mmCIF file of C-alpha atoms in Angstrom:
data_model
loop_
_atom_site.group_PDB
_atom_site.id
_atom_site.type_symbol
_atom_site.label_atom_id
_atom_site.label_comp_id
_atom_site.label_asym_id
_atom_site.label_seq_id
_atom_site.Cartn_x
_atom_site.Cartn_y
_atom_site.Cartn_z
ATOM 1 C CA MET K 9 12.244 6.662 16.724
ATOM 2 C CA SER K 10 10.689 9.271 18.923
ATOM 3 C CA GLY K 11 8.429 7.982 21.792
ATOM 4 C CA PRO K 12 7.683 8.374 25.695
ATOM 5 C CA GLU K 13 10.198 7.172 28.122
ATOM 6 C CA VAL K 14 9.335 4.238 29.281
ATOM 7 C CA SER K 15 7.655 3.888 32.670
ATOM 8 C CA GLN K 16 6.507 1.421 35.270
ATOM 9 C CA THR K 17 3.670 -0.134 35.546
ATOM 10 C CA PRO K 18 1.401 0.773 38.050
ATOM 11 C CA ALA K 19 0.575 -1.048 40.880
ATOM 12 C CA GLY K 20 -2.566 -0.284 41.646
ATOM 13 C CA PRO K 21 -5.880 -2.253 42.018
ATOM 14 C CA ALA K 22 -7.485 -2.874 37.937
ATOM 15 C CA GLN K 23 -9.522 -0.195 37.336
ATOM 16 C CA ALA K 24 -13.515 -0.879 36.445
ATOM 17 C CA THR K 25 -14.262 -0.964 32.244
ATOM 18 C CA PRO K 26 -13.820 1.815 30.301
ATOM 19 C CA GLY K 27 -17.155 3.562 28.827
ATOM 20 C CA LEU K 28 -17.022 3.991 24.663
ATOM 21 C CA ALA K 29 -16.149 7.176 24.708
ATOM 22 C CA ALA K 30 -13.312 7.130 27.535
ATOM 23 C CA ILE K 31 -12.086 4.855 24.916
ATOM 24 C CA PHE K 32 -12.477 7.007 21.949
ATOM 25 C CA ILE K 33 -10.925 9.455 23.839
ATOM 26 C CA CYS K 34 -7.652 7.340 24.586
ATOM 27 C CA PHE K 35 -7.490 6.405 21.615
ATOM 28 C CA ALA K 36 -7.526 9.487 19.580
ATOM 29 C CA LYS K 37 -5.217 10.934 22.326
ATOM 30 C CA MET K 38 -2.891 8.578 21.828
ATOM 31 C CA THR K 39 -3.121 9.724 17.659
ATOM 32 C CA LEU K 40 -2.301 13.194 18.959
ATOM 33 C CA VAL K 41 0.780 12.957 20.630
ATOM 34 C CA SER K 42 2.195 11.002 18.430
ATOM 35 C CA PHE K 43 3.016 13.629 15.628
ATOM 36 C CA GLY K 44 6.294 12.630 14.287
ATOM 37 C CA GLY K 45 6.052 8.722 15.050
ATOM 38 C CA GLY K 46 6.546 5.966 17.943
ATOM 39 C CA LEU K 47 2.609 5.424 17.911
ATOM 40 C CA THR K 48 2.890 1.846 19.113
ATOM 41 C CA ALA K 49 5.581 3.034 21.756
ATOM 42 C CA TRP K 50 2.780 6.147 23.169
ATOM 43 C CA SER K 51 0.556 2.481 22.653
ATOM 44 C CA ARG K 52 2.130 0.762 26.032
ATOM 45 C CA GLN K 53 2.715 4.382 27.667
ATOM 46 C CA ILE K 54 -1.345 5.189 27.301
ATOM 47 C CA LEU K 55 -2.654 1.628 27.700
ATOM 48 C CA VAL K 56 -0.429 -0.078 30.615
ATOM 49 C CA ALA K 57 1.161 2.299 31.825
ATOM 50 C CA GLU K 58 -1.468 5.699 32.677
ATOM 51 C CA LYS K 59 -4.434 3.977 32.197
ATOM 52 C CA GLY K 60 -4.044 0.394 33.229
ATOM 53 C CA TRP K 61 -6.080 -0.838 30.929
ATOM 54 C CA LEU K 62 -3.908 -3.847 29.347
ATOM 55 C CA SER K 63 -0.784 -5.888 31.734
ATOM 56 C CA ASP K 64 2.673 -5.351 30.078
ATOM 57 C CA ASP K 65 2.284 -8.750 29.044
ATOM 58 C CA GLU K 66 -1.164 -8.653 27.707
ATOM 59 C CA PHE K 67 -0.454 -5.475 25.650
ATOM 60 C CA LEU K 68 2.625 -7.419 24.288
ATOM 61 C CA GLU K 69 0.484 -10.067 23.189
ATOM 62 C CA ALA K 70 -1.824 -8.182 21.497
ATOM 63 C CA LEU K 71 0.855 -6.102 19.658
ATOM 64 C CA SER K 72 2.718 -9.263 18.779
ATOM 65 C CA LEU K 73 -0.361 -10.360 17.288
ATOM 66 C CA SER K 74 -1.342 -6.957 15.880
ATOM 67 C CA GLN K 75 2.087 -7.940 14.008
ATOM 68 C CA THR K 76 1.121 -11.162 12.534
ATOM 69 C CA LEU K 77 -1.938 -10.037 10.940
ATOM 70 C CA PRO K 78 -2.177 -7.773 7.575
ATOM 71 C CA GLY K 79 -3.036 -4.201 7.917
ATOM 72 C CA SER K 80 -1.867 -1.075 9.913
ATOM 73 C CA ILE K 81 -0.185 -2.361 12.895
ATOM 74 C CA ASN K 82 -1.447 0.185 15.243
ATOM 75 C CA ALA K 83 -5.135 -0.329 14.021
ATOM 76 C CA ASN K 84 -4.984 -3.960 15.008
ATOM 77 C CA LEU K 85 -4.232 -2.597 17.872
ATOM 78 C CA ALA K 86 -6.782 -1.018 18.010
ATOM 79 C CA VAL K 87 -9.538 -3.312 17.409
ATOM 80 C CA ILE K 88 -7.877 -5.817 19.584
ATOM 81 C CA VAL K 89 -7.561 -4.108 22.761
ATOM 82 C CA GLY K 90 -11.043 -2.326 22.398
ATOM 83 C CA ARG K 91 -12.728 -5.983 21.710
ATOM 84 C CA LYS K 92 -10.869 -6.696 25.218
ATOM 85 C CA LEU K 93 -12.485 -3.848 26.914
ATOM 86 C CA LYS K 94 -16.128 -3.581 25.786
ATOM 87 C CA GLY K 95 -16.722 -6.204 22.595
ATOM 88 C CA MET K 96 -18.061 -4.540 19.384
ATOM 89 C CA SER K 97 -18.637 -1.212 20.492
ATOM 90 C CA GLY K 98 -15.026 -0.838 22.032
ATOM 91 C CA ALA K 99 -13.704 -1.787 19.439
ATOM 92 C CA VAL K 100 -15.865 0.393 16.974
ATOM 93 C CA SER K 101 -14.652 3.484 19.380
ATOM 94 C CA ALA K 102 -11.550 2.504 19.396
ATOM 95 C CA ILE K 103 -10.391 2.321 15.889
ATOM 96 C CA LEU K 104 -12.425 5.584 15.445
ATOM 97 C CA GLY K 105 -10.416 7.181 18.278
ATOM 98 C CA LEU K 106 -7.414 6.023 16.656
ATOM 99 C CA THR K 107 -8.675 7.060 13.029
ATOM 100 C CA LEU K 108 -11.146 10.531 12.849
ATOM 101 C CA PRO K 109 -8.233 12.991 14.612
ATOM 102 C CA ALA K 110 -6.054 11.539 11.974
ATOM 103 C CA MET K 111 -7.995 11.983 9.206
ATOM 104 C CA ILE K 112 -9.124 15.747 10.154
ATOM 105 C CA ILE K 113 -5.753 16.762 10.010
ATOM 106 C CA LEU K 114 -4.817 14.276 6.904
ATOM 107 C CA ALA K 115 -7.659 17.001 5.628
ATOM 108 C CA VAL K 116 -6.960 20.107 6.774
ATOM 109 C CA LEU K 117 -3.113 19.642 5.605
ATOM 110 C CA VAL K 118 -4.177 18.208 2.102
ATOM 111 C CA SER K 119 -6.774 21.524 1.358
ATOM 112 C CA LEU K 120 -3.809 23.627 2.391
ATOM 113 C CA TYR K 121 -1.259 22.307 -0.403
ATOM 114 C CA ILE K 122 -3.975 21.892 -2.936
ATOM 115 C CA SER K 123 -4.947 25.524 -2.695
ATOM 116 C CA CYS K 124 -1.110 26.551 -2.143
ATOM 117 C CA CYS K 125 0.540 23.953 -4.114
ATOM 118 C CA SER K 126 1.684 26.842 -6.941
ATOM 119 C CA ASN K 127 3.158 28.569 -4.181
ATOM 120 C CA PRO K 128 7.037 28.609 -4.932
ATOM 121 C CA ALA K 129 7.935 28.342 -1.604
ATOM 122 C CA LEU K 130 6.187 25.560 -0.348
ATOM 123 C CA ASP K 131 6.872 23.795 -3.024
ATOM 124 C CA LYS K 132 10.059 24.202 -2.745
ATOM 125 C CA ALA K 133 9.967 23.077 0.921
ATOM 126 C CA LEU K 134 8.225 20.248 -0.044
ATOM 127 C CA LYS K 135 10.586 18.942 -2.498
ATOM 128 C CA GLY K 136 13.383 18.727 0.885
ATOM 129 C CA VAL K 137 10.580 17.095 2.853
ATOM 130 C CA THR K 138 10.011 14.130 0.317
ATOM 131 C CA CYS K 139 13.988 13.382 0.312
ATOM 132 C CA ALA K 140 13.776 13.249 4.215
ATOM 133 C CA CYS K 141 11.081 10.529 3.540
ATOM 134 C CA ALA K 142 12.815 8.445 1.106
ATOM 135 C CA GLY K 143 15.712 8.317 3.757
ATOM 136 C CA LEU K 144 12.863 7.531 6.393
ATOM 137 C CA SER K 145 11.395 4.536 4.788
ATOM 138 C CA ALA K 146 15.033 3.380 4.197
ATOM 139 C CA ALA K 147 15.617 3.368 7.781
ATOM 140 C CA THR K 148 12.215 2.316 8.579
ATOM 141 C CA ALA K 149 13.366 -0.894 6.540
ATOM 142 C CA CYS K 150 16.821 -1.224 7.157
ATOM 143 C CA HIS K 151 15.850 -1.068 11.526
ATOM 144 C CA LEU K 152 12.909 -3.630 11.493
ATOM 145 C CA GLY K 153 15.173 -6.437 8.936
ATOM 146 C CA ARG K 154 18.003 -6.170 10.348
ATOM 147 C CA LYS K 155 18.072 -9.049 11.716
ATOM 148 C CA HIS K 156 16.404 -10.514 8.477
ATOM 149 C CA PHE K 157 19.405 -9.534 6.288
ATOM 150 C CA LYS K 158 22.229 -11.965 8.053
ATOM 151 C CA LYS K 159 20.480 -15.023 7.339
ATOM 152 C CA PRO K 160 21.366 -15.763 3.927
ATOM 153 C CA MET K 161 17.781 -17.276 3.152
ATOM 154 C CA SER K 162 15.740 -14.426 4.594
ATOM 155 C CA LEU K 163 18.407 -12.384 2.426
ATOM 156 C CA PHE K 164 17.537 -13.669 -0.780
ATOM 157 C CA PHE K 165 13.832 -13.082 -0.113
ATOM 158 C CA VAL K 166 14.167 -9.255 0.698
ATOM 159 C CA ILE K 167 16.438 -9.704 -2.859
ATOM 160 C CA ALA K 168 13.741 -11.414 -4.527
ATOM 161 C CA ALA K 169 10.313 -9.229 -3.258
ATOM 162 C CA VAL K 170 12.959 -5.344 -4.285
ATOM 163 C CA LEU K 171 14.054 -6.995 -7.798
ATOM 164 C CA LEU K 172 10.552 -7.907 -8.440
ATOM 165 C CA VAL K 173 8.575 -4.868 -7.454
ATOM 166 C CA GLY K 174 11.051 -2.288 -7.094
ATOM 167 C CA VAL K 175 12.722 -2.881 -9.807
ATOM 168 C CA PHE K 176 10.227 -4.679 -12.061
ATOM 169 C CA ARG K 177 7.627 -2.980 -11.391
ATOM 170 C CA PHE K 178 4.937 -6.564 -10.521
ATOM 171 C CA SER K 179 2.142 -6.139 -8.817
ATOM 172 C CA LEU K 180 1.847 -7.002 -5.317
ATOM 173 C CA ILE K 181 -0.668 -9.716 -5.198
ATOM 174 C CA PRO K 182 1.305 -12.061 -7.556
ATOM 175 C CA VAL K 183 4.286 -11.735 -5.904
ATOM 176 C CA LEU K 184 3.380 -11.807 -2.066
ATOM 177 C CA LEU K 185 1.164 -14.857 -3.088
ATOM 178 C CA SER K 186 4.291 -16.525 -5.100
ATOM 179 C CA LEU K 187 7.307 -15.652 -2.554
ATOM 180 C CA GLY K 188 5.329 -15.404 0.556
ATOM 181 C CA PRO K 189 4.184 -19.290 0.605
ATOM 182 C CA VAL K 190 7.351 -20.460 -0.668
ATOM 183 C CA SER K 191 9.684 -18.568 1.655
ATOM 184 C CA ALA K 192 7.154 -19.778 4.659
ATOM 185 C CA LEU K 193 7.990 -23.300 3.533
ATOM 186 C CA CYS K 194 11.475 -23.055 3.657
ATOM 187 C CA VAL K 195 11.551 -21.256 7.088
ATOM 188 C CA TRP K 196 9.518 -24.785 7.932
ATOM 189 C CA PHE K 197 11.765 -26.829 6.005
ATOM 190 C CA ALA K 198 14.848 -25.349 7.924
ATOM 191 C CA GLY K 199 13.227 -25.710 11.112
ATOM 192 C CA ARG K 200 13.752 -22.228 12.295
ATOM 193 C CA HIS K 201 10.007 -21.638 13.158
ATOM 194 C CA LYS K 202 11.468 -21.375 17.153
ATOM 195 C CA THR K 203 12.845 -18.386 16.689
ATOM 196 C CA SER K 204 10.463 -15.203 17.561
ATOM 197 C CA PRO K 205 9.249 -12.969 15.123
ATOM 198 C CA GLU K 206 10.783 -9.588 14.715
ATOM 199 C CA LYS K 207 9.244 -6.983 16.835
ATOM 200 C CA THR K 208 8.939 -3.173 16.100
ATOM 201 C CA PRO K 209 9.854 -0.764 18.871
ATOM 202 C CA MET Z 25 -15.389 8.982 -14.634
ATOM 203 C CA LYS Z 26 -14.893 10.647 -11.234
ATOM 204 C CA ASP Z 27 -17.493 7.397 -10.106
ATOM 205 C CA ASN Z 28 -15.366 4.898 -12.288
ATOM 206 C CA ALA Z 29 -12.550 6.066 -10.275
ATOM 207 C CA LEU Z 30 -14.357 6.437 -6.602
ATOM 208 C CA LEU Z 31 -15.230 2.395 -7.479
ATOM 209 C CA GLN Z 32 -11.888 1.956 -8.573
ATOM 210 C CA ILE Z 33 -9.991 3.170 -5.451
ATOM 211 C CA ALA Z 34 -13.195 1.334 -3.563
ATOM 212 C CA LEU Z 35 -11.459 -2.064 -4.924
ATOM 213 C CA ILE Z 36 -7.755 -1.319 -4.545
ATOM 214 C CA CYS Z 37 -8.478 -0.678 -0.670
ATOM 215 C CA LEU Z 38 -10.564 -3.603 -0.624
ATOM 216 C CA SER Z 39 -8.230 -5.644 -2.374
ATOM 217 C CA LEU Z 40 -5.294 -4.311 -0.486
ATOM 218 C CA SER Z 41 -6.635 -4.180 3.233
ATOM 219 C CA LEU Z 42 -5.757 -7.701 4.127
ATOM 220 C CA LEU Z 43 -2.051 -8.055 2.345
ATOM 221 C CA ALA Z 44 -0.838 -5.413 4.047
ATOM 222 C CA PHE Z 45 1.473 -7.307 5.709
ATOM 223 C CA GLY Z 46 3.985 -5.165 8.514
ATOM 224 C CA GLY Z 47 1.378 -2.552 7.698
ATOM 225 C CA GLY Z 48 1.008 0.166 5.829
ATOM 226 C CA LYS Z 49 3.827 0.857 4.298
ATOM 227 C CA SER Z 50 4.330 -1.927 2.751
ATOM 228 C CA LEU Z 51 1.765 -0.684 0.260
ATOM 229 C CA ILE Z 52 3.278 1.982 -1.460
ATOM 230 C CA PRO Z 53 5.221 0.770 -4.375
ATOM 231 C CA GLU Z 54 1.140 -1.264 -5.397
ATOM 232 C CA LEU Z 55 -0.554 1.654 -4.240
ATOM 233 C CA HIS Z 56 2.211 4.383 -6.964
ATOM 234 C CA LYS Z 57 1.908 1.280 -10.227
ATOM 235 C CA LYS Z 58 -1.948 1.870 -9.424
ATOM 236 C CA ALA Z 59 -2.399 5.707 -8.728
ATOM 237 C CA VAL Z 60 0.455 6.350 -10.927
ATOM 238 C CA THR Z 61 1.182 4.241 -13.857
ATOM 239 C CA GLU Z 62 -1.893 1.934 -14.438
ATOM 240 C CA LEU Z 63 -4.612 5.001 -14.150
ATOM 241 C CA LYS Z 64 -2.792 7.770 -14.140
ATOM 242 C CA TRP Z 65 -4.646 9.605 -11.206
ATOM 243 C CA MET Z 66 -1.135 11.843 -10.823
ATOM 244 C CA ASN Z 67 2.225 12.234 -11.589
ATOM 245 C CA ASP Z 68 5.326 11.043 -9.594
ATOM 246 C CA GLU Z 69 5.561 14.361 -8.108
ATOM 247 C CA ARG Z 70 2.285 14.809 -6.266
ATOM 248 C CA PHE Z 71 3.026 10.567 -5.012
ATOM 249 C CA VAL Z 72 5.515 11.392 -3.362
ATOM 250 C CA ASP Z 73 4.332 14.901 -1.998
ATOM 251 C CA LEU Z 74 1.054 13.247 -0.527
ATOM 252 C CA PHE Z 75 3.170 10.769 0.470
ATOM 253 C CA ALA Z 76 5.380 13.012 2.659
ATOM 254 C CA ILE Z 77 1.792 14.893 3.415
ATOM 255 C CA SER Z 78 0.915 11.616 5.094
ATOM 256 C CA GLN Z 79 4.067 10.968 6.924
ATOM 257 C CA THR Z 80 4.188 14.514 8.875
ATOM 258 C CA ALA Z 81 0.333 13.723 10.349
ATOM 259 C CA PRO Z 82 -0.203 11.651 13.094
ATOM 260 C CA GLY Z 83 -1.645 8.729 13.363
ATOM 261 C CA PRO Z 84 -1.812 5.154 10.867
ATOM 262 C CA SER Z 85 1.007 5.679 7.600
ATOM 263 C CA ILE Z 86 -2.165 3.626 6.275
ATOM 264 C CA LEU Z 87 -4.030 6.333 5.834
ATOM 265 C CA PHE Z 88 -1.950 7.800 3.276
ATOM 266 C CA VAL Z 89 -4.576 5.916 1.062
ATOM 267 C CA SER Z 90 -7.184 8.362 1.913
ATOM 268 C CA LEU Z 91 -4.517 11.122 -0.028
ATOM 269 C CA ILE Z 92 -4.525 9.073 -2.910
ATOM 270 C CA GLY Z 93 -8.610 8.595 -2.583
ATOM 271 C CA TYR Z 94 -8.607 12.350 -2.504
ATOM 272 C CA GLN Z 95 -6.689 13.163 -5.222
ATOM 273 C CA ALA Z 96 -8.681 10.679 -7.340
ATOM 274 C CA ALA Z 97 -12.647 11.289 -6.271
ATOM 275 C CA GLY Z 98 -11.718 14.465 -3.876
ATOM 276 C CA TRP Z 99 -13.873 13.777 -0.509
ATOM 277 C CA ALA Z 100 -15.779 11.125 -1.515
ATOM 278 C CA GLY Z 101 -13.071 9.129 -2.363
ATOM 279 C CA PHE Z 102 -11.069 10.727 0.630
ATOM 280 C CA ILE Z 103 -13.352 8.996 2.649
ATOM 281 C CA ALA Z 104 -14.153 5.837 0.865
ATOM 282 C CA ALA Z 105 -10.569 5.002 0.754
ATOM 283 C CA ALA Z 106 -10.148 5.714 4.403
ATOM 284 C CA PHE Z 107 -13.272 3.230 5.464
ATOM 285 C CA LEU Z 108 -12.393 0.636 2.598
ATOM 286 C CA ILE Z 109 -8.991 -0.025 3.699
ATOM 287 C CA LEU Z 110 -9.999 -0.580 7.406
ATOM 288 C CA LEU Z 111 -12.920 -2.593 7.232
ATOM 289 C CA PRO Z 112 -11.311 -6.015 5.780
ATOM 290 C CA GLU Z 113 -8.521 -5.186 8.438
ATOM 291 C CA PHE Z 114 -11.307 -4.420 10.846
ATOM 292 C CA ILE Z 115 -13.152 -8.065 10.720
ATOM 293 C CA LEU Z 116 -10.355 -10.166 10.375
ATOM 294 C CA VAL Z 117 -8.469 -8.750 13.238
ATOM 295 C CA TYR Z 118 -11.917 -8.761 15.679
ATOM 296 C CA VAL Z 119 -12.546 -12.487 14.471
ATOM 297 C CA ILE Z 120 -9.256 -13.966 14.793
ATOM 298 C CA SER Z 121 -9.174 -11.654 17.823
ATOM 299 C CA THR Z 122 -12.142 -14.106 19.788
ATOM 300 C CA THR Z 123 -10.842 -17.508 19.170
ATOM 301 C CA TRP Z 124 -7.556 -16.176 18.911
ATOM 302 C CA ALA Z 125 -5.880 -18.184 22.836
ATOM 303 C CA GLY Z 126 -2.065 -19.051 22.250
ATOM 304 C CA ILE Z 127 -2.383 -18.363 18.504
ATOM 305 C CA ARG Z 128 0.439 -16.621 18.139
ATOM 306 C CA GLU Z 129 2.195 -19.626 19.964
ATOM 307 C CA LYS Z 130 1.470 -22.182 16.970
ATOM 308 C CA PRO Z 131 3.818 -23.056 14.632
ATOM 309 C CA VAL Z 132 1.465 -22.660 11.425
ATOM 310 C CA SER Z 133 1.168 -19.332 12.530
ATOM 311 C CA GLN Z 134 4.861 -18.586 13.437
ATOM 312 C CA ILE Z 135 5.859 -20.074 9.888
ATOM 313 C CA ILE Z 136 3.412 -17.388 7.859
ATOM 314 C CA ALA Z 137 5.223 -14.762 10.550
ATOM 315 C CA ASP Z 138 8.148 -16.033 9.806
ATOM 316 C CA GLY Z 139 7.830 -16.330 6.290
ATOM 317 C CA VAL Z 140 6.360 -13.074 4.823
ATOM 318 C CA ALA Z 141 9.030 -11.129 7.122
ATOM 319 C CA PRO Z 142 11.791 -10.891 4.705
ATOM 320 C CA VAL Z 143 9.138 -9.941 1.552
ATOM 321 C CA THR Z 144 7.551 -7.666 3.657
ATOM 322 C CA LEU Z 145 10.711 -5.788 4.035
ATOM 323 C CA GLY Z 146 11.161 -6.158 0.532
ATOM 324 C CA LEU Z 147 8.280 -4.403 0.015
ATOM 325 C CA LEU Z 148 9.129 -1.402 2.526
ATOM 326 C CA LEU Z 149 12.732 -1.284 0.707
ATOM 327 C CA SER Z 150 10.787 -1.028 -2.470
ATOM 328 C CA GLY Z 151 8.664 1.840 -1.277
ATOM 329 C CA ALA Z 152 11.679 3.132 -0.274
ATOM 330 C CA ILE Z 153 12.641 2.875 -3.734
ATOM 331 C CA VAL Z 154 9.693 4.280 -4.845
ATOM 332 C CA VAL Z 155 9.979 7.928 -2.192
ATOM 333 C CA ALA Z 156 13.585 8.057 -3.832
ATOM 334 C CA LYS Z 157 12.440 8.057 -7.293
ATOM 335 C CA GLY Z 158 9.722 10.674 -6.931
ATOM 336 C CA SER Z 159 11.831 13.131 -4.641
ATOM 337 C CA ILE Z 160 15.785 12.883 -5.696
ATOM 338 C CA HIS Z 161 16.507 14.653 -8.631
ATOM 339 C CA GLY Z 162 19.987 15.951 -8.431
ATOM 340 C CA THR Z 163 22.704 15.810 -6.101
ATOM 341 C CA GLY Z 164 21.448 18.214 -3.072
ATOM 342 C CA GLY Z 165 18.272 15.796 -3.054
ATOM 343 C CA ALA Z 166 19.990 12.761 -2.511
ATOM 344 C CA VAL Z 167 22.481 14.478 0.233
ATOM 345 C CA VAL Z 168 19.338 15.194 2.643
ATOM 346 C CA ALA Z 169 18.276 11.799 2.025
ATOM 347 C CA ILE Z 170 21.393 10.064 2.670
ATOM 348 C CA ALA Z 171 21.483 12.613 5.839
ATOM 349 C CA ALA Z 172 18.100 11.978 6.644
ATOM 350 C CA PHE Z 173 18.328 7.885 6.496
ATOM 351 C CA LEU Z 174 21.482 8.587 8.299
ATOM 352 C CA ILE Z 175 19.840 10.978 11.548
ATOM 353 C CA PHE Z 176 17.070 7.785 11.635
ATOM 354 C CA SER Z 177 19.132 5.202 11.768
ATOM 355 C CA LEU Z 178 21.592 6.159 14.169
ATOM 356 C CA THR Z 179 20.038 8.709 16.228
ATOM 357 C CA LYS Z 180 16.461 8.937 18.127
ATOM 358 C CA ILE Z 181 15.430 12.244 16.904
ATOM 359 C CA ASN Z 182 12.012 12.866 16.324
ATOM 360 C CA PRO Z 183 11.102 12.612 12.687
ATOM 361 C CA LEU Z 184 9.259 15.727 12.390
ATOM 362 C CA LEU Z 185 12.774 18.168 13.217
ATOM 363 C CA VAL Z 186 14.337 16.317 10.940
ATOM 364 C CA MET Z 187 12.045 16.749 8.212
ATOM 365 C CA GLY Z 188 11.740 20.116 9.608
ATOM 366 C CA LEU Z 189 15.541 21.004 8.118
ATOM 367 C CA ALA Z 190 14.981 19.092 5.204
ATOM 368 C CA ALA Z 191 12.358 21.931 4.463
ATOM 369 C CA ILE Z 192 14.226 24.640 5.184
ATOM 370 C CA ALA Z 193 17.422 22.937 2.910
ATOM 371 C CA GLY Z 194 14.727 22.789 0.597
ATOM 372 C CA LEU Z 195 13.893 26.222 0.673
ATOM 373 C CA LEU Z 196 17.107 27.403 0.212
ATOM 374 C CA GLY Z 197 17.390 25.094 -3.215
ATOM 375 C CA TRP Z 198 20.118 23.232 -2.023
ATOM 376 C CA VAL Z 199 17.851 20.456 -3.437
#
């Protein structure tokens, strides 16, 4: 995945609490520089290295919670960091900053798509892109799963989920509510709960 | 019918928001099942086209739901989907992060995280299967998908560049 160069945390003194506009603009900038991915890496770069709003440890703690809770990891991170900076209004500013620019871009792209989708050249180009997206989706899953694929028990649940959801097309809710707890119980019985969770780069 | 679609997209987003373990992409198989197989808002091809569009835009990938909302119920669906997929998540994360002191160190949250991880991986792989089925219609498409897989796995090239090359391959009629 693409991302910014890792740089050092500024050694300067902690800055004053940022205003709501500053929080909004910061998260908007984060979204806009993440064209092509690497949003999480950019979050660290901007929040820790550039703004100094969080220490590296605080960032990792917030990121770890974002990954544990359900939902978009970056949206979760925005809520946690926004709340930490300025309570409820900070959390709202952060999530709006993260999502509004992205939604405007999506709205423009989907309008273009709808008005041009009968254009054969665009259709051909998009066919190529969709195939690349299939490869990208598989690569993301394999990258996140490289640790789990080596453990027989984890691999069993990966395969079970692929068969149930990807092949036999069962609904997500029953699969998640049945396989999830069984898998968690197995983890508990295996006493492996001391291993650290998977971290995305 | 549009009102009905708006209500349905709202219910889908509200019910899936708190089930998106591991990020928005784990919802793709379920979104495909609802939008294509059950509610017939679009065909396979439109679904993967919209997914590809959402992948080229910046920001959280969960915003893909707003494109499904648009297809189902126009701009109202676009806005409702984005708002409702984020709202339950916002509330949950906000509440937990106010009381979280050391929550990730607690064995229970660790067991949940470790237990759900393999299932999440299965969902992400299922999503890749769904997208592959909708997009690959021949040898050329398979070659592009495998090439993209290898490039993303082995290098750190910006995905947009790879998608640009894939678009050119498509334009040349290789796919």
